[in-house]
Coordinates of C-alpha atoms in Angstrom, one line a residue:
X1112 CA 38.2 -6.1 50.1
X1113 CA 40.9 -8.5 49.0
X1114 CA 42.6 -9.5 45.8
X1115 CA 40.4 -11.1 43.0
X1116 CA 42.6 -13.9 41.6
X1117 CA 41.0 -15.2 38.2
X1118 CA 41.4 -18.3 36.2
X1119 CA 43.1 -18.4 32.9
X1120 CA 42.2 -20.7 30.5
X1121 CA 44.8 -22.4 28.7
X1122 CA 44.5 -22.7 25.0
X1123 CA 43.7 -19.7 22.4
X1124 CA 40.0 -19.5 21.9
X1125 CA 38.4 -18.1 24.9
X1126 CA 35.4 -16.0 25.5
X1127 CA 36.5 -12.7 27.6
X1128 CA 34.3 -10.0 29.5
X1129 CA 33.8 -7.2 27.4
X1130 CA 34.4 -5.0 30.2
X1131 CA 37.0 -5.9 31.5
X1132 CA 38.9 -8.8 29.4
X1133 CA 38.6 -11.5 32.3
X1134 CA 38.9 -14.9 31.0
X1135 CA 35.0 -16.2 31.3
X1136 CA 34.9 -20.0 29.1
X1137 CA 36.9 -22.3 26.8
X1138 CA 35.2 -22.1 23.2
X1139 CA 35.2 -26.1 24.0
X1140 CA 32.5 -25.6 26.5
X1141 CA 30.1 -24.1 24.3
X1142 CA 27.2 -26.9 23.7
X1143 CA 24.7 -24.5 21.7
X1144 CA 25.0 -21.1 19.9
X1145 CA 21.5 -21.2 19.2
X1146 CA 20.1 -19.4 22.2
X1147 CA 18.6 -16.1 23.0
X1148 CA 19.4 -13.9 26.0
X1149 CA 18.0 -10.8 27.4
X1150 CA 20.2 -8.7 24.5
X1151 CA 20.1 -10.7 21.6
X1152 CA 22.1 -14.1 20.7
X1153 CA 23.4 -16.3 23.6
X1154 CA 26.1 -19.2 24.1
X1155 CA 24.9 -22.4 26.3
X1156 CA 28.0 -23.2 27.9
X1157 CA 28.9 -26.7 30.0
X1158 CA 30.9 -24.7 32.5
X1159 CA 32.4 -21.0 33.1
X1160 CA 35.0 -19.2 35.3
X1161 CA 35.5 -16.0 36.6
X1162 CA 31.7 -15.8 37.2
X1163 CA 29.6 -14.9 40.3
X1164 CA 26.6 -16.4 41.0
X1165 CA 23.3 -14.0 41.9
X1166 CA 20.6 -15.2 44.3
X1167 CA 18.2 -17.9 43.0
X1168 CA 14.8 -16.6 41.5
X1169 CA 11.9 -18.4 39.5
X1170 CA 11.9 -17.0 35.8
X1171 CA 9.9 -17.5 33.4
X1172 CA 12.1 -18.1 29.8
X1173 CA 10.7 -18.8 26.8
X1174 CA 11.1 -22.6 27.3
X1175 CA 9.3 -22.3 30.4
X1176 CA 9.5 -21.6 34.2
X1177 CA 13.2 -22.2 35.5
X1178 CA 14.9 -21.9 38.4
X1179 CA 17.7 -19.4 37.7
X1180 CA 21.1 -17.1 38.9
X1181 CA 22.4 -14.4 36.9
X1182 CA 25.5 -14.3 36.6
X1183 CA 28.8 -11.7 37.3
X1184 CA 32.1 -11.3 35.9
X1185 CA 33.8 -11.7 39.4
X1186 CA 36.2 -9.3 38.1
X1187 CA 34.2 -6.1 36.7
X1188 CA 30.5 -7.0 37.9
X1189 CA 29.2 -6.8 35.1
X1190 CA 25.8 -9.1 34.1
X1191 CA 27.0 -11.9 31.6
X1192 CA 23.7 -14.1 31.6
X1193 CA 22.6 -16.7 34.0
X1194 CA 23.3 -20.1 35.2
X1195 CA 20.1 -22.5 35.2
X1196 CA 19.8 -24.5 38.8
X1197 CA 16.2 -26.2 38.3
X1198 CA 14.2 -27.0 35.2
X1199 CA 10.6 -27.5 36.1
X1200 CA 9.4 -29.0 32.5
X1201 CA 11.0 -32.3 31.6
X1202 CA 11.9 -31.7 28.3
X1203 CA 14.8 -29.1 29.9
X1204 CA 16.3 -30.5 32.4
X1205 CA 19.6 -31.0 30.7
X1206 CA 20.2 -27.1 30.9
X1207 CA 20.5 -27.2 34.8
X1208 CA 23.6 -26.4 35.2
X1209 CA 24.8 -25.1 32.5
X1210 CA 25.5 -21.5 31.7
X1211 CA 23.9 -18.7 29.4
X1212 CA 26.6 -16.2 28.1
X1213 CA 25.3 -13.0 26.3
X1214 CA 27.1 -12.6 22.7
X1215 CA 26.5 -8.6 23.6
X1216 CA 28.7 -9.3 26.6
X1217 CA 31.7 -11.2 25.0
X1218 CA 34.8 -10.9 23.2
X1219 CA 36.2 -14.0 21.4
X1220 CA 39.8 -14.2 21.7
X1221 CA 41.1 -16.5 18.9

C-alpha cells in the first residue's frame, strides 16, 4: 500500500475525524445542521475531503428511498455518514450530491 496524502483545508473552522484528526470539510460547506444520521445529529454538507466512497446501495431514509455511499475517512476507515448519488422523490433531489457527516463522528476545530 502507498502513502495517503490528505487535503488540508485552509482557514480555522474545520470539521476533523474523530479518529484520527484528518481534515474532513470547511464549516463553510455545511448547508443544514438539522439532519439525523444513523447515531444521532448530522451535518448536510456541499462537499467533503479526505473521504472514501462505499459501493452504491438503495436505502430507505426517512425522507424516502435514496440512492446512497457511505462514506470513509480515507485516512482511519472509519464510517463518517454517506454521500447521496440519486433521490427517487422529487421533493429531494437537491441532496444528491451532497454529503451526510455524523456529529458523533466529528471534532470541530475552531
Amino acid at each position: 500500500m502507498g502513502l495517503i496524502f490528505l487535503q488540508l483545508l485552509p482557514g480555522p473552522k474545520v470539521f476533523k475525524c474523530r479518529c484520527c484528526s484528518a481534515h474532513l470539510a470547511s464549516r463553510d460547506a455545511v448547508i443544514s445542521k438539522d439532519f439525523n444520521g444513523r447515531y444521532g445529529r448530522a451535518y448536510l454538507l456541499k462537499r467533503a475531503v479526505n473521504v472514501c466512497l462505499g459501493p452504491s446501495e438503495e436505502r430507505t431514509l426517512m425522507t424516502g428511498l435514496h440512492l446512497v455511499n457511505d462514506i470513509y475517512c480515507c485516512s482511519c476507515r472509519q464510517i463518517l455518514g454517506w454521500r447521496y448519488e440519486k433521490a427517487f422523490e422529487e421533493s429531494q433531489k437537491y441532496k444528491e450530491g451532497k454529503y451526510i457527516l455524523e456529529k458523533a463522528r466529528l471534532m470541530k476545530e475552531g
